[in-house]
PDB file of C-alpha atoms in Angstrom:
ATOM      1  CA  MET D 154     -71.374 -48.728-213.998  1.00 47.00           C
ATOM      2  CA  LYS D 155     -71.664 -51.443-211.402  1.00 47.00           C
ATOM      3  CA  THR D 156     -72.037 -50.901-207.666  1.00 44.00           C
ATOM      4  CA  LEU D 157     -68.983 -51.293-205.460  1.00 44.00           C
ATOM      5  CA  ASN D 158     -70.424 -54.298-203.628  1.00 49.00           C
ATOM      6  CA  GLU D 159     -73.388 -56.513-204.325  1.00 58.00           C
ATOM      7  CA  GLY D 160     -76.375 -55.073-202.563  1.00 53.00           C
ATOM      8  CA  GLY D 161     -74.648 -51.745-201.963  1.00 56.00           C
ATOM      9  CA  PHE D 162     -75.441 -48.427-203.558  1.00 56.00           C
ATOM     10  CA  LEU D 163     -72.100 -46.806-204.306  1.00 56.00           C
ATOM     11  CA  ARG D 164     -70.936 -47.043-207.913  1.00 64.00           C
ATOM     12  CA  GLN D 165     -67.421 -48.037-208.828  1.00 69.00           C
ATOM     13  CA  ASN D 166     -65.114 -45.088-209.116  1.00 71.00           C
ATOM     14  CA  VAL D 167     -64.239 -44.500-212.773  1.00 79.00           C
ATOM     15  CA  ASP D 168     -60.542 -44.247-213.630  1.00 89.00           C
ATOM     16  CA  TYR D 169     -60.993 -41.098-215.671  1.00 90.00           C
ATOM     17  CA  LYS D 170     -57.355 -41.078-216.770  1.00 94.00           C
ATOM     18  CA  SER D 171     -57.942 -44.240-218.743  1.00 94.00           C
ATOM     19  CA  LEU D 172     -60.842 -42.813-220.724  1.00 96.00           C
ATOM     20  CA  LEU D 173     -59.992 -41.660-224.228  1.00 97.00           C
ATOM     21  CA  PHE D 174     -62.152 -38.563-224.057  1.00 97.00           C
ATOM     22  CA  TYR D 175     -60.282 -37.442-220.927  1.00 97.00           C
ATOM     23  CA  LYS D 176     -56.934 -38.148-222.651  1.00 98.00           C
ATOM     24  CA  LYS D 177     -58.079 -36.053-225.674  1.00 98.00           C
ATOM     25  CA  ALA D 178     -59.077 -33.240-223.282  1.00 98.00           C
ATOM     26  CA  LEU D 179     -55.669 -33.359-221.613  1.00 98.00           C
ATOM     27  CA  VAL D 180     -53.924 -33.134-225.004  1.00 98.00           C
ATOM     28  CA  LEU D 181     -56.209 -30.241-225.947  1.00 98.00           C
ATOM     29  CA  TYR D 182     -55.335 -28.359-222.771  1.00 98.00           C
ATOM     30  CA  ASP D 183     -51.597 -28.639-223.453  1.00 98.00           C
ATOM     31  CA  MET D 184     -52.036 -27.829-227.127  1.00 98.00           C
ATOM     32  CA  THR D 185     -54.243 -24.805-226.382  1.00 98.00           C
ATOM     33  CA  PHE D 186     -51.745 -23.477-223.859  1.00 96.00           C
ATOM     34  CA  PHE D 187     -49.059 -23.673-226.537  1.00 97.00           C
ATOM     35  CA  PHE D 188     -51.374 -22.161-229.158  1.00 97.00           C
ATOM     36  CA  LYS D 189     -52.285 -19.138-227.122  1.00 96.00           C
ATOM     37  CA  GLU D 190     -48.653 -18.444-226.296  1.00 94.00           C
ATOM     38  CA  HIS D 191     -47.444 -18.770-229.891  1.00 95.00           C
ATOM     39  CA  TYR D 192     -50.265 -17.580-232.107  1.00 95.00           C
ATOM     40  CA  LEU D 193     -52.339 -15.072-230.085  1.00 93.00           C
ATOM     41  CA  HIS D 194     -51.178 -11.599-229.131  1.00 88.00           C
ATOM     42  CA  ARG D 195     -50.590 -10.743-225.505  1.00 86.00           C
ATOM     43  CA  GLY D 196     -53.602  -9.008-224.061  1.00 84.00           C
ATOM     44  CA  ASP D 197     -55.978 -10.677-226.502  1.00 86.00           C
ATOM     45  CA  ARG D 198     -59.004 -11.836-224.453  1.00 91.00           C
ATOM     46  CA  THR D 199     -59.115 -14.912-226.659  1.00 92.00           C
ATOM     47  CA  GLN D 200     -55.986 -16.169-224.881  1.00 94.00           C
ATOM     48  CA  ASP D 201     -57.747 -16.432-221.532  1.00 94.00           C
ATOM     49  CA  GLN D 202     -60.994 -17.621-223.061  1.00 96.00           C
ATOM     50  CA  MET D 203     -59.371 -20.522-224.905  1.00 97.00           C
ATOM     51  CA  GLU D 204     -57.242 -21.556-221.953  1.00 97.00           C
ATOM     52  CA  GLN D 205     -60.252 -21.481-219.618  1.00 97.00           C
ATOM     53  CA  ALA D 206     -62.443 -23.402-222.075  1.00 98.00           C
ATOM     54  CA  ALA D 207     -59.769 -26.100-222.426  1.00 98.00           C
ATOM     55  CA  ARG D 208     -59.237 -26.232-218.653  1.00 98.00           C
ATOM     56  CA  SER D 209     -62.945 -26.322-217.907  1.00 98.00           C
ATOM     57  CA  GLY D 210     -63.455 -29.140-220.395  1.00 97.00           C
ATOM     58  CA  LYS D 211     -60.777 -31.267-218.775  1.00 98.00           C
ATOM     59  CA  GLN D 212     -61.583 -30.403-215.154  1.00 97.00           C
ATOM     60  CA  ASN D 213     -65.346 -30.954-215.522  1.00 96.00           C
ATOM     61  CA  ILE D 214     -64.670 -34.440-216.859  1.00 96.00           C
ATOM     62  CA  VAL D 215     -62.660 -35.185-213.719  1.00 95.00           C
ATOM     63  CA  GLU D 216     -65.275 -33.739-211.373  1.00 94.00           C
ATOM     64  CA  GLY D 217     -68.188 -35.313-213.205  1.00 91.00           C
ATOM     65  CA  LEU D 218     -66.696 -38.791-213.185  1.00 90.00           C
ATOM     66  CA  SER D 219     -65.732 -38.433-209.518  1.00 87.00           C
ATOM     67  CA  ASP D 220     -69.207 -37.258-208.563  1.00 81.00           C
ATOM     68  CA  GLY D 221     -70.642 -40.136-210.592  1.00 76.00           C
ATOM     69  CA  MET D 222     -69.821 -42.503-207.741  1.00 74.00           C
ATOM     70  CA  THR D 223     -72.845 -41.175-205.884  1.00 74.00           C
ATOM     71  CA  SER D 224     -74.767 -39.015-208.342  1.00 76.00           C
ATOM     72  CA  MET D 225     -75.455 -39.892-211.944  1.00 81.00           C
ATOM     73  CA  GLU D 226     -77.247 -36.584-212.219  1.00 84.00           C
ATOM     74  CA  MET D 227     -74.125 -34.627-211.290  1.00 86.00           C
ATOM     75  CA  ALA D 228     -72.009 -36.788-213.603  1.00 87.00           C
ATOM     76  CA  VAL D 229     -74.365 -36.030-216.519  1.00 90.00           C
ATOM     77  CA  LYS D 230     -74.491 -32.306-215.728  1.00 93.00           C
ATOM     78  CA  LEU D 231     -70.728 -31.906-215.374  1.00 94.00           C
ATOM     79  CA  LEU D 232     -69.944 -34.017-218.439  1.00 95.00           C
ATOM     80  CA  ASN D 233     -72.358 -31.886-220.384  1.00 95.00           C
ATOM     81  CA  THR D 234     -70.639 -28.756-219.002  1.00 97.00           C
ATOM     82  CA  ALA D 235     -67.324 -30.234-220.176  1.00 97.00           C
ATOM     83  CA  ARG D 236     -68.843 -30.780-223.631  1.00 97.00           C
ATOM     84  CA  GLY D 237     -70.021 -27.158-223.659  1.00 98.00           C
ATOM     85  CA  SER D 238     -66.601 -25.853-222.744  1.00 98.00           C
ATOM     86  CA  LEU D 239     -64.938 -27.960-225.425  1.00 98.00           C
ATOM     87  CA  ARG D 240     -67.545 -26.797-227.978  1.00 98.00           C
ATOM     88  CA  GLU D 241     -66.637 -23.238-227.045  1.00 98.00           C
ATOM     89  CA  LEU D 242     -62.960 -24.095-227.676  1.00 98.00           C
ATOM     90  CA  GLN D 243     -63.943 -25.672-230.981  1.00 98.00           C
ATOM     91  CA  GLU D 244     -65.601 -22.428-232.007  1.00 98.00           C
ATOM     92  CA  ASP D 245     -62.458 -20.459-231.095  1.00 98.00           C
ATOM     93  CA  TYR D 246     -60.270 -22.667-233.300  1.00 98.00           C
ATOM     94  CA  GLU D 247     -62.783 -22.433-236.164  1.00 98.00           C
ATOM     95  CA  ASP D 248     -62.928 -18.638-235.739  1.00 97.00           C
ATOM     96  CA  TYR D 249     -59.149 -18.441-235.835  1.00 97.00           C
ATOM     97  CA  LEU D 250     -59.052 -20.315-239.128  1.00 98.00           C
ATOM     98  CA  ARG D 251     -61.796 -18.185-240.642  1.00 98.00           C
ATOM     99  CA  VAL D 252     -60.522 -14.754-239.648  1.00 97.00           C
ATOM    100  CA  HIS D 253     -56.955 -15.636-240.723  1.00 97.00           C
ATOM    101  CA  GLY D 254     -58.102 -16.926-244.103  1.00 98.00           C
ATOM    102  CA  LEU D 255     -56.947 -20.493-243.344  1.00 98.00           C
ATOM    103  CA  GLU D 256     -58.673 -23.689-244.466  1.00 97.00           C
ATOM    104  CA  LEU D 257     -60.909 -25.806-242.262  1.00 98.00           C
ATOM    105  CA  TRP D 258     -60.133 -29.291-243.513  1.00 97.00           C
ATOM    106  CA  ASP D 259     -63.046 -31.522-244.425  1.00 96.00           C
ATOM    107  CA  LYS D 260     -63.126 -35.125-245.568  1.00 95.00           C
ATOM    108  CA  ASN D 261     -62.114 -34.052-249.069  1.00 96.00           C
ATOM    109  CA  HIS D 262     -58.844 -32.504-247.955  1.00 96.00           C
ATOM    110  CA  PRO D 263     -55.859 -34.687-248.998  1.00 97.00           C
ATOM    111  CA  ARG D 264     -54.482 -34.779-245.429  1.00 96.00           C
ATOM    112  CA  PHE D 265     -57.789 -35.252-243.592  1.00 97.00           C
ATOM    113  CA  ASP D 266     -57.821 -39.050-243.323  1.00 97.00           C
ATOM    114  CA  LYS D 267     -54.222 -39.272-242.162  1.00 97.00           C
ATOM    115  CA  MET D 268     -54.821 -36.598-239.537  1.00 97.00           C
ATOM    116  CA  VAL D 269     -57.960 -38.348-238.252  1.00 97.00           C
ATOM    117  CA  ARG D 270     -56.123 -41.686-238.000  1.00 97.00           C
ATOM    118  CA  TYR D 271     -53.225 -40.051-236.125  1.00 97.00           C
ATOM    119  CA  CYS D 272     -55.568 -38.411-233.631  1.00 97.00           C
ATOM    120  CA  TYR D 273     -57.572 -41.600-233.237  1.00 97.00           C
ATOM    121  CA  SER D 274     -54.529 -43.650-232.274  1.00 97.00           C
ATOM    122  CA  HIS D 275     -52.439 -41.090-230.294  1.00 97.00           C
ATOM    123  CA  HIS D 276     -53.560 -40.069-226.851  1.00 96.00           C
ATOM    124  CA  GLU D 277     -50.599 -38.541-225.052  1.00 97.00           C
ATOM    125  CA  PRO D 278     -49.728 -34.818-224.967  1.00 97.00           C
ATOM    126  CA  ALA D 279     -46.060 -35.501-225.860  1.00 97.00           C
ATOM    127  CA  GLN D 280     -47.150 -37.195-229.085  1.00 97.00           C
ATOM    128  CA  TYR D 281     -48.639 -33.870-230.215  1.00 98.00           C
ATOM    129  CA  MET D 282     -46.299 -31.400-228.605  1.00 96.00           C
ATOM    130  CA  ALA D 283     -43.412 -32.999-230.454  1.00 96.00           C
ATOM    131  CA  TYR D 284     -44.944 -31.513-233.656  1.00 97.00           C
ATOM    132  CA  ALA D 285     -46.353 -28.263-232.226  1.00 95.00           C
ATOM    133  CA  GLU D 286     -43.365 -26.168-233.326  1.00 93.00           C
ATOM    134  CA  GLN D 287     -43.353 -27.710-236.818  1.00 96.00           C
ATOM    135  CA  TRP D 288     -47.047 -27.405-237.620  1.00 97.00           C
ATOM    136  CA  SER D 289     -48.420 -24.399-239.424  1.00 97.00           C
ATOM    137  CA  GLU D 290     -51.267 -22.497-237.794  1.00 97.00           C
ATOM    138  CA  GLU D 291     -53.676 -24.260-240.172  1.00 98.00           C
ATOM    139  CA  GLU D 292     -52.323 -27.727-239.322  1.00 98.00           C
ATOM    140  CA  PHE D 293     -52.373 -26.978-235.599  1.00 98.00           C
ATOM    141  CA  CYS D 294     -55.975 -25.800-235.625  1.00 98.00           C
ATOM    142  CA  ASN D 295     -57.194 -28.702-237.725  1.00 98.00           C
ATOM    143  CA  VAL D 296     -55.509 -31.259-235.441  1.00 98.00           C
ATOM    144  CA  ALA D 297     -57.086 -29.564-232.403  1.00 98.00           C
ATOM    145  CA  LEU D 298     -60.482 -29.589-234.106  1.00 98.00           C
ATOM    146  CA  THR D 299     -60.160 -33.276-234.895  1.00 98.00           C
ATOM    147  CA  LEU D 300     -59.321 -33.976-231.222  1.00 98.00           C
ATOM    148  CA  LEU D 301     -62.288 -31.888-230.166  1.00 98.00           C
ATOM    149  CA  HIS D 302     -64.655 -33.922-232.345  1.00 98.00           C
ATOM    150  CA  GLN D 303     -63.237 -37.204-231.076  1.00 98.00           C
ATOM    151  CA  ALA D 304     -63.534 -36.099-227.420  1.00 98.00           C
ATOM    152  CA  ASP D 305     -67.127 -35.039-227.991  1.00 98.00           C
ATOM    153  CA  ARG D 306     -68.074 -38.336-229.627  1.00 97.00           C
ATOM    154  CA  GLY D 307     -66.480 -40.180-226.684  1.00 97.00           C
ATOM    155  CA  MET D 308     -68.420 -38.142-224.137  1.00 96.00           C
ATOM    156  CA  ILE D 309     -71.690 -38.689-226.041  1.00 97.00           C
ATOM    157  CA  THR D 310     -71.077 -42.451-226.030  1.00 96.00           C
ATOM    158  CA  TYR D 311     -70.240 -42.393-222.315  1.00 93.00           C
ATOM    159  CA  LEU D 312     -73.368 -40.319-221.482  1.00 93.00           C
ATOM    160  CA  SER D 313     -75.487 -42.807-223.474  1.00 93.00           C
ATOM    161  CA  LYS D 314     -74.116 -45.592-221.249  1.00 90.00           C
ATOM    162  CA  VAL D 315     -74.906 -43.572-218.142  1.00 86.00           C
ATOM    163  CA  GLU D 316     -78.463 -43.141-219.424  1.00 85.00           C
ATOM    164  CA  THR D 317     -78.845 -46.877-220.021  1.00 87.00           C
ATOM    165  CA  THR D 318     -77.506 -47.656-216.549  1.00 79.00           C
ATOM    166  CA  PHE D 319     -79.862 -45.131-214.947  1.00 76.00           C
ATOM    167  CA  LEU D 320     -82.864 -46.538-216.750  1.00 77.00           C
ATOM    168  CA  ALA D 321     -81.915 -50.078-215.663  1.00 74.00           C
ATOM    169  CA  GLU D 322     -80.755 -49.407-212.099  1.00 72.00           C
ATOM    170  CA  GLY D 323     -82.229 -46.072-211.068  1.00 63.00           C
ATOM    171  CA  GLY D 324     -80.531 -43.237-209.242  1.00 64.00           C
ATOM    172  CA  ILE D 325     -78.771 -43.095-205.907  1.00 61.00           C
ATOM    173  CA  LYS D 326     -81.910 -42.590-203.820  1.00 64.00           C
ATOM    174  CA  GLU D 327     -83.599 -45.628-205.352  1.00 65.00           C
ATOM    175  CA  GLN D 328     -80.427 -47.730-204.874  1.00 62.00           C
ATOM    176  CA  MET D 329     -80.015 -46.565-201.279  1.00 62.00           C
ATOM    177  CA  SER D 330     -83.565 -47.468-200.452  1.00 62.00           C
ATOM    178  CA  THR D 331     -83.278 -50.867-202.131  1.00 62.00           C
ATOM    179  CA  ALA D 332     -79.952 -51.564-200.368  1.00 66.00           C
ATOM    180  CA  ARG D 333     -81.437 -50.631-196.969  1.00 62.00           C
ATOM    181  CA  LYS D 334     -84.517 -52.810-197.534  1.00 70.00           C
ATOM    182  CA  ASN D 335     -82.294 -55.676-198.636  1.00 71.00           C
ATOM    183  CA  ALA D 336     -80.040 -55.245-195.576  1.00 72.00           C
ATOM    184  CA  ARG D 337     -83.109 -55.397-193.303  1.00 74.00           C
ATOM    185  CA  GLY D 338     -84.460 -58.474-195.116  1.00 72.00           C
ATOM    186  CA  TYR D 339     -87.606 -56.821-196.585  1.00 74.00           C
TER     187      TYR D 339
END
């Protein structure tokens, strides 16, 4: 998180589309849209809840990283809102597995490691949607949950970097004051 110019106070704009946690959130939005249309009954409030949680997760990443150019505080707040929305979505997928008597895969499941590796190395919606019709409900939910965990870990790592930058450089008000003093030769 460097400033745009030496002595200035604006931070570089982050290319959110290049960040893996954003890419995971984008995949999750597309997958969730498919899931609600194919596995949930029309009129089920969960349809809207899941779609809105997936959308909010993705959109708050975009807004938070855009606002981060001038406000680390807003970036942190909105990224944390994104995390909360994606945690809500995680809970919905876990609930679906539980109430339908399906298995939540853990590290002891024979397909767990392969699924985690796939999700770790694939970041485009088309790479998942190609399988969406073929996966069982259990497979679909477990892939979504893996993506949710990976997106969350990515956001936590990013927020930790923001914290380190803030502690080293201060916030926008401090940087504006320093830049003004430097421009005046104080």
